[in-house]
Short mmCIF file of C-alpha atoms in Angstrom, two decimals:
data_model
loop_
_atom_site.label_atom_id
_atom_site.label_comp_id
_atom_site.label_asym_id
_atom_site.label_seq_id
_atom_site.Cartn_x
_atom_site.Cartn_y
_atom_site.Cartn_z
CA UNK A 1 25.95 4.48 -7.02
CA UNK A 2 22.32 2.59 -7.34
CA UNK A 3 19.54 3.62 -9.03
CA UNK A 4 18.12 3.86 -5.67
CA UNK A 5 21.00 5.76 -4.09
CA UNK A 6 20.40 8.37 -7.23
CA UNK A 7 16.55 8.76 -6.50
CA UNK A 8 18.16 9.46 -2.94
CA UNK A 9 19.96 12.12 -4.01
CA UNK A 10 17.46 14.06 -6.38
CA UNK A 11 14.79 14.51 -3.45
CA UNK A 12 17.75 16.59 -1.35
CA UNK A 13 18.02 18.27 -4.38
CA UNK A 14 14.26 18.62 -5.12
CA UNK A 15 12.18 18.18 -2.32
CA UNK A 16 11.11 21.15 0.09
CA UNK A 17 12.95 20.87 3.34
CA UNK A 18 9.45 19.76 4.99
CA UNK A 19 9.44 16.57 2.97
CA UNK A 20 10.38 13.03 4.19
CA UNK A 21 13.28 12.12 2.47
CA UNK A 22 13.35 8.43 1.97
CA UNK A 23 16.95 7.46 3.26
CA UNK A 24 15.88 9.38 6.27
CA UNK A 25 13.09 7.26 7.35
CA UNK A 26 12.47 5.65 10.92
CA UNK A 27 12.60 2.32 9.01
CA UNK A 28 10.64 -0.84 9.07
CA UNK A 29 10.03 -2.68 12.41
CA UNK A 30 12.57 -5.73 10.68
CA UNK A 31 15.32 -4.37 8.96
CA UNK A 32 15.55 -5.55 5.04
CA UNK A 33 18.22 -5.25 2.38
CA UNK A 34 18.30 -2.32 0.64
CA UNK A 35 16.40 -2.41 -2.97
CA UNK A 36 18.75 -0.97 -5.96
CA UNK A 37 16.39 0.52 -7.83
CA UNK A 38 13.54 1.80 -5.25
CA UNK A 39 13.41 3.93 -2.37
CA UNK A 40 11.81 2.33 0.72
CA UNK A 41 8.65 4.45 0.21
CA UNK A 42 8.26 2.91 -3.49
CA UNK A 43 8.62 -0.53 -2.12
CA UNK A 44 5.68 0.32 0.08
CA UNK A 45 3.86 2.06 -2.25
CA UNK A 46 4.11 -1.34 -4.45
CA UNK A 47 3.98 -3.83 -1.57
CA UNK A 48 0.08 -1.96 -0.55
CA UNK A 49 -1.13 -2.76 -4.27
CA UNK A 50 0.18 -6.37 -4.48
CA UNK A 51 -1.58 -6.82 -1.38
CA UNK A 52 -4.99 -8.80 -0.96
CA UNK A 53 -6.30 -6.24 1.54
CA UNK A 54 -6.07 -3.75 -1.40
CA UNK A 55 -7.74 -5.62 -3.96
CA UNK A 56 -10.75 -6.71 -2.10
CA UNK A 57 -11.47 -2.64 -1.76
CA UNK A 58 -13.38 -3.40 -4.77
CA UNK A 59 -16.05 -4.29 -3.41
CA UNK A 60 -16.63 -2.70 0.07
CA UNK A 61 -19.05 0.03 0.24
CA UNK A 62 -18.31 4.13 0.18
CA UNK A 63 -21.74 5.66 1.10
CA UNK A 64 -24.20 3.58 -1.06
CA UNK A 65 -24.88 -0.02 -0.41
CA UNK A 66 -24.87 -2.07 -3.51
CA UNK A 67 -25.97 0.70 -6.02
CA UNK A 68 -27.65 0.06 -8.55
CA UNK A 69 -25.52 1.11 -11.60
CA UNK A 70 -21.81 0.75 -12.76
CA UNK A 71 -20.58 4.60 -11.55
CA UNK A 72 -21.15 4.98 -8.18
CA UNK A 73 -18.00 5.08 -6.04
CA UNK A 74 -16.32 1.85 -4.25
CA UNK A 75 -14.05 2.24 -1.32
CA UNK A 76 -11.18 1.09 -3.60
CA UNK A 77 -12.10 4.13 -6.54
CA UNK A 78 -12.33 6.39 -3.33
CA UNK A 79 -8.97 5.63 -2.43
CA UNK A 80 -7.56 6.10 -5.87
CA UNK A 81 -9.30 9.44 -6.09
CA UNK A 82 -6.98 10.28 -2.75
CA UNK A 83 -4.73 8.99 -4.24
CA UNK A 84 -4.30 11.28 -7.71
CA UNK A 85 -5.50 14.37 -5.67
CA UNK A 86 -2.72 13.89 -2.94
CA UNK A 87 -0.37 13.28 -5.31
CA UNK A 88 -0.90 16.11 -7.22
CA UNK A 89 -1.06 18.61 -3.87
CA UNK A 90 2.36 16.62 -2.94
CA UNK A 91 3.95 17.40 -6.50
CA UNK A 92 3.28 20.82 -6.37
CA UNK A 93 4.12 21.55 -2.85
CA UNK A 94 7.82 19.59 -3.31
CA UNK A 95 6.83 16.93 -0.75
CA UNK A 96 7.38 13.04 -1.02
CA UNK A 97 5.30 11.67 -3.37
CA UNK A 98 5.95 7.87 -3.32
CA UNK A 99 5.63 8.37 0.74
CA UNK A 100 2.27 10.16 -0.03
CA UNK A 101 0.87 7.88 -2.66
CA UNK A 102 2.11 4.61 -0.44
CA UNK A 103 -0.20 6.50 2.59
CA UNK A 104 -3.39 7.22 -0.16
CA UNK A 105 -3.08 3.70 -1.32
CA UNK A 106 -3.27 2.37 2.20
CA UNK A 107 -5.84 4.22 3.98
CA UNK A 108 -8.66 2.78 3.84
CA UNK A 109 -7.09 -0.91 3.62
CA UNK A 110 -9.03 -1.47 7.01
CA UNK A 111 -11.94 -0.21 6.53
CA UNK A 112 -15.16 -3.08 7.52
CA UNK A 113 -18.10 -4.40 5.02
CA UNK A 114 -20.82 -1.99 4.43
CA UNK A 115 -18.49 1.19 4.83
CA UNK A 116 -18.64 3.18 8.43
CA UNK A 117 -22.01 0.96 9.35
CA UNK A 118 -19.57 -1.96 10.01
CA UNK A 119 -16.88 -0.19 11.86
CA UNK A 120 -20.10 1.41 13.79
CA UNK A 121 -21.42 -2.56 14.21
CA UNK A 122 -18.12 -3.92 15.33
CA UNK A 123 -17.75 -1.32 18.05
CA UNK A 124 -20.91 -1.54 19.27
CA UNK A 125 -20.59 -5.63 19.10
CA UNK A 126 -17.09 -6.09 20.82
CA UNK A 127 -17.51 -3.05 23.05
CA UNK A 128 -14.27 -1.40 21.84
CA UNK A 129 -14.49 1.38 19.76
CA UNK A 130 -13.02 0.37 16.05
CA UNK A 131 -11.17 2.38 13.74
CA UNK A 132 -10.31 1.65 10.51
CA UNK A 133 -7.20 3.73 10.42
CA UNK A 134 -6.35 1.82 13.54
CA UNK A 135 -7.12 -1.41 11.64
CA UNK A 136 -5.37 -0.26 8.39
CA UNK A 137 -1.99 -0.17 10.37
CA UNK A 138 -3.00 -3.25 11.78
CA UNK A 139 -3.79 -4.79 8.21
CA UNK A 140 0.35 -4.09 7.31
CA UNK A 141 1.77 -4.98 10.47
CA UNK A 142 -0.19 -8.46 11.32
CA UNK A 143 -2.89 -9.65 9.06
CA UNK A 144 -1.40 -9.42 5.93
CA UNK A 145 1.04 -12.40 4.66
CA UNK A 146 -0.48 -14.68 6.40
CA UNK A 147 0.36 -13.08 9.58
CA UNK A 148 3.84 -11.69 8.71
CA UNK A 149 2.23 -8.33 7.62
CA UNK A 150 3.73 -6.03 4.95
CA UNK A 151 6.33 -4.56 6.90
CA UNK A 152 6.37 -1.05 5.69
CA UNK A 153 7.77 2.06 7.01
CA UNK A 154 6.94 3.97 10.02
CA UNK A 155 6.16 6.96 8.33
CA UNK A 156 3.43 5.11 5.87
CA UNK A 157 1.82 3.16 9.09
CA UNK A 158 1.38 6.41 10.69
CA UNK A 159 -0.32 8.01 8.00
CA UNK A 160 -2.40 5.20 8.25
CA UNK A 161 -3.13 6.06 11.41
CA UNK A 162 -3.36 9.48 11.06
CA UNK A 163 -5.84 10.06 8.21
CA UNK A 164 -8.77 11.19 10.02
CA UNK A 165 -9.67 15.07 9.64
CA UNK A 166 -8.83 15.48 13.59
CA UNK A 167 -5.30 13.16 13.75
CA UNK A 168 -2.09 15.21 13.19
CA UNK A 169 0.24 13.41 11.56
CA UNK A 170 4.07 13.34 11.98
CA UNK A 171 4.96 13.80 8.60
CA UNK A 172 3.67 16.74 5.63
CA UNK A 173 2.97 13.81 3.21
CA UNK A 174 0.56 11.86 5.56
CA UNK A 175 -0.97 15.80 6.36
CA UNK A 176 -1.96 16.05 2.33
CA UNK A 177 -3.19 12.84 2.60
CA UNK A 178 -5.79 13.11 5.71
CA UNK A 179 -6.90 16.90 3.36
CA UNK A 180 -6.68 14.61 0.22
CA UNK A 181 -8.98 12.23 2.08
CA UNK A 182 -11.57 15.04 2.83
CA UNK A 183 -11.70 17.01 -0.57
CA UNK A 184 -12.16 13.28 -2.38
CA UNK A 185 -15.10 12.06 -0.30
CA UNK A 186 -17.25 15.71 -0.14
CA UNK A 187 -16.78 16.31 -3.76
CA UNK A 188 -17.58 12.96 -5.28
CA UNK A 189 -19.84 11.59 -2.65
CA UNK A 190 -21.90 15.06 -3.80
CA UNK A 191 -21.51 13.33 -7.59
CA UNK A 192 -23.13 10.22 -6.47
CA UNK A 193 -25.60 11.64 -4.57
CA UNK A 194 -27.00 13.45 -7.37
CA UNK A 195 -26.54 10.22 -9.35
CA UNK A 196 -28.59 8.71 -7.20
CA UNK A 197 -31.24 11.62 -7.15
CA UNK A 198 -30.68 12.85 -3.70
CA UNK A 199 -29.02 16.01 -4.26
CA UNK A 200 -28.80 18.67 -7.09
CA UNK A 201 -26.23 21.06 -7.86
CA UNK A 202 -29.24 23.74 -6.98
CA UNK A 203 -29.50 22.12 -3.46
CA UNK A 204 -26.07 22.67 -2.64
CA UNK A 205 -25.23 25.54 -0.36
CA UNK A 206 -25.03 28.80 -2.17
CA UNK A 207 -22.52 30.20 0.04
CA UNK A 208 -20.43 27.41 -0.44
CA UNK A 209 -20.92 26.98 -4.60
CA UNK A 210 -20.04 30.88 -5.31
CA UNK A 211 -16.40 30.17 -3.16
CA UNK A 212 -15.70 26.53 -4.42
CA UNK A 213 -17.60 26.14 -7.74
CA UNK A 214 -20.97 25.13 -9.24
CA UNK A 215 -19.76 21.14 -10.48
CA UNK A 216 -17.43 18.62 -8.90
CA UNK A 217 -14.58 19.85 -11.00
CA UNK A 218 -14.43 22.96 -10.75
CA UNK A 219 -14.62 22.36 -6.76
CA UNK A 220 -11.76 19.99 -6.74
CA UNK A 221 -9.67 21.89 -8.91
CA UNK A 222 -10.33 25.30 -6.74
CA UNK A 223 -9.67 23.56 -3.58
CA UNK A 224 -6.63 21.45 -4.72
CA UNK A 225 -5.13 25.32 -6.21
CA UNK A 226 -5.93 27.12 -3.17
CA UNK A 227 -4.14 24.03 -0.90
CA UNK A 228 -0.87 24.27 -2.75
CA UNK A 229 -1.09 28.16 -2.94
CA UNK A 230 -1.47 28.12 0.89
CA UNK A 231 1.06 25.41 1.72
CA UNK A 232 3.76 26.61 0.16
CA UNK A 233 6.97 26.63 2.23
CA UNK A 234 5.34 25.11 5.10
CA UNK A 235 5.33 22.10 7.10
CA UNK A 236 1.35 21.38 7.51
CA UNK A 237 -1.19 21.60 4.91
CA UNK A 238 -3.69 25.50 4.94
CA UNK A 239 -6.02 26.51 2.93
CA UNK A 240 -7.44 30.02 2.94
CA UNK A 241 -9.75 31.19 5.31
CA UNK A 242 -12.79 30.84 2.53
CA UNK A 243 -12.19 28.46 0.88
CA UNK A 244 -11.53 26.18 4.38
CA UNK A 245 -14.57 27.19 5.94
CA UNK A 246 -17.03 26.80 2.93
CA UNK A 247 -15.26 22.99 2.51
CA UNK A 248 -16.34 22.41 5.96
CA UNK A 249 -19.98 24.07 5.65
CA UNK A 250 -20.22 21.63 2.58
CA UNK A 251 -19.07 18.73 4.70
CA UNK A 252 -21.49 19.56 7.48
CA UNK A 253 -24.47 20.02 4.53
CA UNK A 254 -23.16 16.40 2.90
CA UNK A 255 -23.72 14.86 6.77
CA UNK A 256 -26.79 16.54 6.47
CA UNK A 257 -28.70 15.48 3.62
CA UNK A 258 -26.50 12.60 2.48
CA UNK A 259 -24.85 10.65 5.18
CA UNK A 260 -27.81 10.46 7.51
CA UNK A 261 -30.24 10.73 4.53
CA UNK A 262 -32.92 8.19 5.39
CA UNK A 263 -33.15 6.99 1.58
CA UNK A 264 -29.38 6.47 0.67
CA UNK A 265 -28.63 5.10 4.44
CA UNK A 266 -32.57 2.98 4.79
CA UNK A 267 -30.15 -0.29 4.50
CA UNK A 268 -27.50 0.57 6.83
CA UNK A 269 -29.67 -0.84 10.33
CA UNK A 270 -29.44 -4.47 8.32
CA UNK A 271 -26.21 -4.45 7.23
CA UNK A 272 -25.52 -3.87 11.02
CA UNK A 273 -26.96 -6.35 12.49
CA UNK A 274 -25.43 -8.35 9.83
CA UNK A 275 -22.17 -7.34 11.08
CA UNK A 276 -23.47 -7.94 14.73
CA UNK A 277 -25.09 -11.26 14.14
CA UNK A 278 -21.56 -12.59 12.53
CA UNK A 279 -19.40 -10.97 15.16
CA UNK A 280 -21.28 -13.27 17.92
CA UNK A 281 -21.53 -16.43 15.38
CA UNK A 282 -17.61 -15.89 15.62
CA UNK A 283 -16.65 -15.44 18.97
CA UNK A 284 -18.97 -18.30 19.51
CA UNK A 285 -17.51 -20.59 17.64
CA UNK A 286 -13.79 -19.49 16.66
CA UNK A 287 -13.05 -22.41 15.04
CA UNK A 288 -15.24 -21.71 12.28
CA UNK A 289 -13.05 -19.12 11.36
CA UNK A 290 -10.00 -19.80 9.11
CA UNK A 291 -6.96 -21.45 9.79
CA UNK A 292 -5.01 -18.53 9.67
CA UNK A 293 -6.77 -16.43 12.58
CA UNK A 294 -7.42 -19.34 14.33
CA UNK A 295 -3.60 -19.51 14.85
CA UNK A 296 -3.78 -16.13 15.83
CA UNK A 297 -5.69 -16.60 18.68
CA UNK A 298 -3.41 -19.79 19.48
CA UNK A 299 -0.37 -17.15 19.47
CA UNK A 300 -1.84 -14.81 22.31
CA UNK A 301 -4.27 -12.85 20.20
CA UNK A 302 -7.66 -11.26 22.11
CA UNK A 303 -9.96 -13.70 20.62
CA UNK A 304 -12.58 -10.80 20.22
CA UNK A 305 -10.15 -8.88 18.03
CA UNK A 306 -8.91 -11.78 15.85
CA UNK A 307 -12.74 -11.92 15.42
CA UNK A 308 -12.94 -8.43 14.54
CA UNK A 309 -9.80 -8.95 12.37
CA UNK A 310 -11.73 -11.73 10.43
CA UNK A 311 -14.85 -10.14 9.45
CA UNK A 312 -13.48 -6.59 9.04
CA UNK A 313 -11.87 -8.17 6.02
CA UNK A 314 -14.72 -9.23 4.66
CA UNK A 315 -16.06 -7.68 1.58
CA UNK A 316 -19.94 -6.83 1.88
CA UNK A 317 -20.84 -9.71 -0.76
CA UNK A 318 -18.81 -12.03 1.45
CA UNK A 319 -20.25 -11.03 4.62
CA UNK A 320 -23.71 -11.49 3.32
CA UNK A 321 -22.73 -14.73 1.61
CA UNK A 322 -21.26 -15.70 5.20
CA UNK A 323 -25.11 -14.53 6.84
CA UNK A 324 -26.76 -16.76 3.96
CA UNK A 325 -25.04 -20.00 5.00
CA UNK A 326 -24.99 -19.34 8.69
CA UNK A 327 -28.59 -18.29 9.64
CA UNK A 328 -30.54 -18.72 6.41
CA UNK A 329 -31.21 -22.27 5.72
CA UNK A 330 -30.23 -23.62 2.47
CA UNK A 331 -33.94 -24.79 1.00
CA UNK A 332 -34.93 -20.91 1.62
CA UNK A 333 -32.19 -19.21 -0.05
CA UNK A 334 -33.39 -20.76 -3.20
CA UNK A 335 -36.73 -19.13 -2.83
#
C-alpha cells in the first residue's frame, strides 16, 4: 500500500460522511498517474502555489489602492486569511482539508488589477459581465502553463466557481470556503479601514459588536466557533440565527461606509478607465499582446476574451506600467 493509498484510507476512517473523500473524486479533465505519496487534492493544493497566477496575488489590490504603509491587506494575504480560517472550520467539522485549502488557495487566482474596479471595467468594456470566480476556473483550466492549464480536480474548479456568498457549491469543503471567504474580508477589511482612519471600533454597529465582539479577533474567533458548532453533522455550512444575521448587518454597514466610501474608493474611476483604455488598446491591436495569447486567439479563442484573459492577469503595477508606455509619452513620464 502507498503512502497515498494510506492517506486514502484514514479520511474513511476520519472524515464526516459529508466530506469529499479524495479517491472519490470526479477526477481531472486528463487522466494522470496516480502520485504515491499525495492525494489528488494535495497535488492541487501544491500545483495552485507553484503557480504564477498565485504569486502575482501579491500585488493586486483588496479594497485599498496602493496604500500607503506595509499592513494593509493584498489580494494574495486575503486569500491566505481564507485560507487558515477555512481550514480551521474544515478541521473541526471532519471535512477535507487539502480539498478545502486547494479551493482557499485558488479563489481569487482570477481576480483583475485594481480589485472588483477591474472586473467592474472589463465588463463594462467587453460587454460581458466578468467574474473572477468564472476566470479563476478559467486561470487552471487554460491560461496557466502556457495554455495547458493546471489540470486540477473537478471538485477544486468548482469551488472556484462557487465562492461567491450566493453560488451553492457541490461539495461541503468548497461551502466553508465561499463562508471562509465572507468572515475574512468583513473582519479584516474593518482592520484596514480603521488603519486607514475610516472606521473605528466605536463606529461599528452596536447591535452587531455586542453578538460578534468589540476587535477583529474576538469577531473571527466567535464566528469561526459558532460555524463549527452549527455545522456539525451536516452537509452545508449554518451559523446561528444571531450570529448570521449580525455578520450580514456588518457586511451591509462595511458596503456602507467602506466599499463605496468616497475617500478609500476616490481612485477607483481612474483605475477604470485604466482598465478600459487598455482593454480597447488590446483588441485594437492583438498583436501587441504576448505570444502566448496571441496563439490563443490563432486556436479559436474570442479575441475579446483572450483580451480579457491578458490584462485580467495583470498586476495593478503592471497595468499602470502598461498605461505609462502606451498613452503617456516617454519625455513626460520623466517629469
Amino acid at each position: 500500500m502507498t503512502i497515498r493509498e494510506q492517506f486514502e484510507q484514514e479520511e474513511h476512517e476520519r472524515l464526516s460522511t459529508y466530506a469529499a473523500f479524495s479517491d472519490r473524486s470526479r477526477g481531472r479533465e486528463r487522466p494522470e498517474e496516480e502520485s504515491d505519496i499525495r492525494t489528488v487534492y494535495q497535488r492541487d493544493r501544491d500545483r495552485i502555489i507553484h503557480c504564477k497566477s498565485f504569486r502575482r496575488l501579491k500585488h493586486k489590490t483588496q479594497v485599498f489602492l496602493s496604500p500607503y504603509g506595509d499592513h494593509y491587506r493584498t489580494r494574495l494575504t486575503h486569500t491566505l486569511e481564507v485560507a487558515q480560517i477555512a481550514r480551521t472550520i474544515a478541521k473541526a467539522v471532519r471535512a477535507n482539508e487539502d480539498l478545502t485549502e486547494a479551493i482557499a488557495l485558488g479563489h481569487d487566482l482570477g481576480h483583475t488589477p485594481f480589485g472588483h474596479a477591474g472586473e467592474r471595467a472589463l465588463t463594462r468594456a467587453s460587454g460581458h459581465i466578468f467574474l473572477h470566480s468564472e476566470q479563476s476556473a478559467r486561470v487552471v483550466e487554460r491560461l496557466e502553463k502556457d495554455g495547458r492549464g493546471l489540470n486540477l480536480t473537478w471538485e477544486v474548479r468548482d469551488g472556484f466557481r462557487n465562492h461567491r456568498t450566493s453560488a451553492k457549491p457541490a461539495t461541503l469543503e468548497g461551502d466553508i470556503v465561499r463562508v471562509s471567504d465572507k468572515i475574512a474580508y468583513i473582519n479584516h477589511d474593518i482592520d484596514d479601514g480603521i488603519r486607514a482612519g475610516l472606521l473605528s471600533e466605536d463606529s461599528l454597529p452596536p447591535e452587531c459588536t455586542e453578538v460578534l465582539g468589540h476587535s477583529t479577533r474576538d469577531r473571527i474567533n466567535t464566528i469561526i466557533l459558532d460555524t463549527v458548532e452549527a455545522t456539525q453533522n451536516r452537509p452545508r455550512v449554518a451559523m446561528s440565527e444571531p450570529v448570521e444575521k449580525a455578520l450580514l448587518s456588518l457586511r451591509g454597514f462595511m458596503f456602507e461606509e467602506l466599499y463605496r466610501n468616497p475617500v478609500a474608493k476616490g481612485e477607483e474611476g481612474k483605475a477604470e478607465e485604466i482598465v478600459a483604455m487598455l482593454y480597447r488598446y488590446y483588441l485594437e491591436r492583438p498583436e501587441c499582446m504576448p505570444a502566448e495569447f496571441l496563439r490563443m486567439i490563432d486556436e479559436g479563442e474570442p479575441k475579446e476574451t483572450v483580451v480579457c484573459d491578458y490584462i485580467a492577469g495583470m498586476t495593478d503595477n503592471y497595468a499602470v506600467l502598461k498605461f505609462q508606455e502606451i498613452f503617456i509619452p516617454h519625455s513626460w513620464q520623466r517629469i
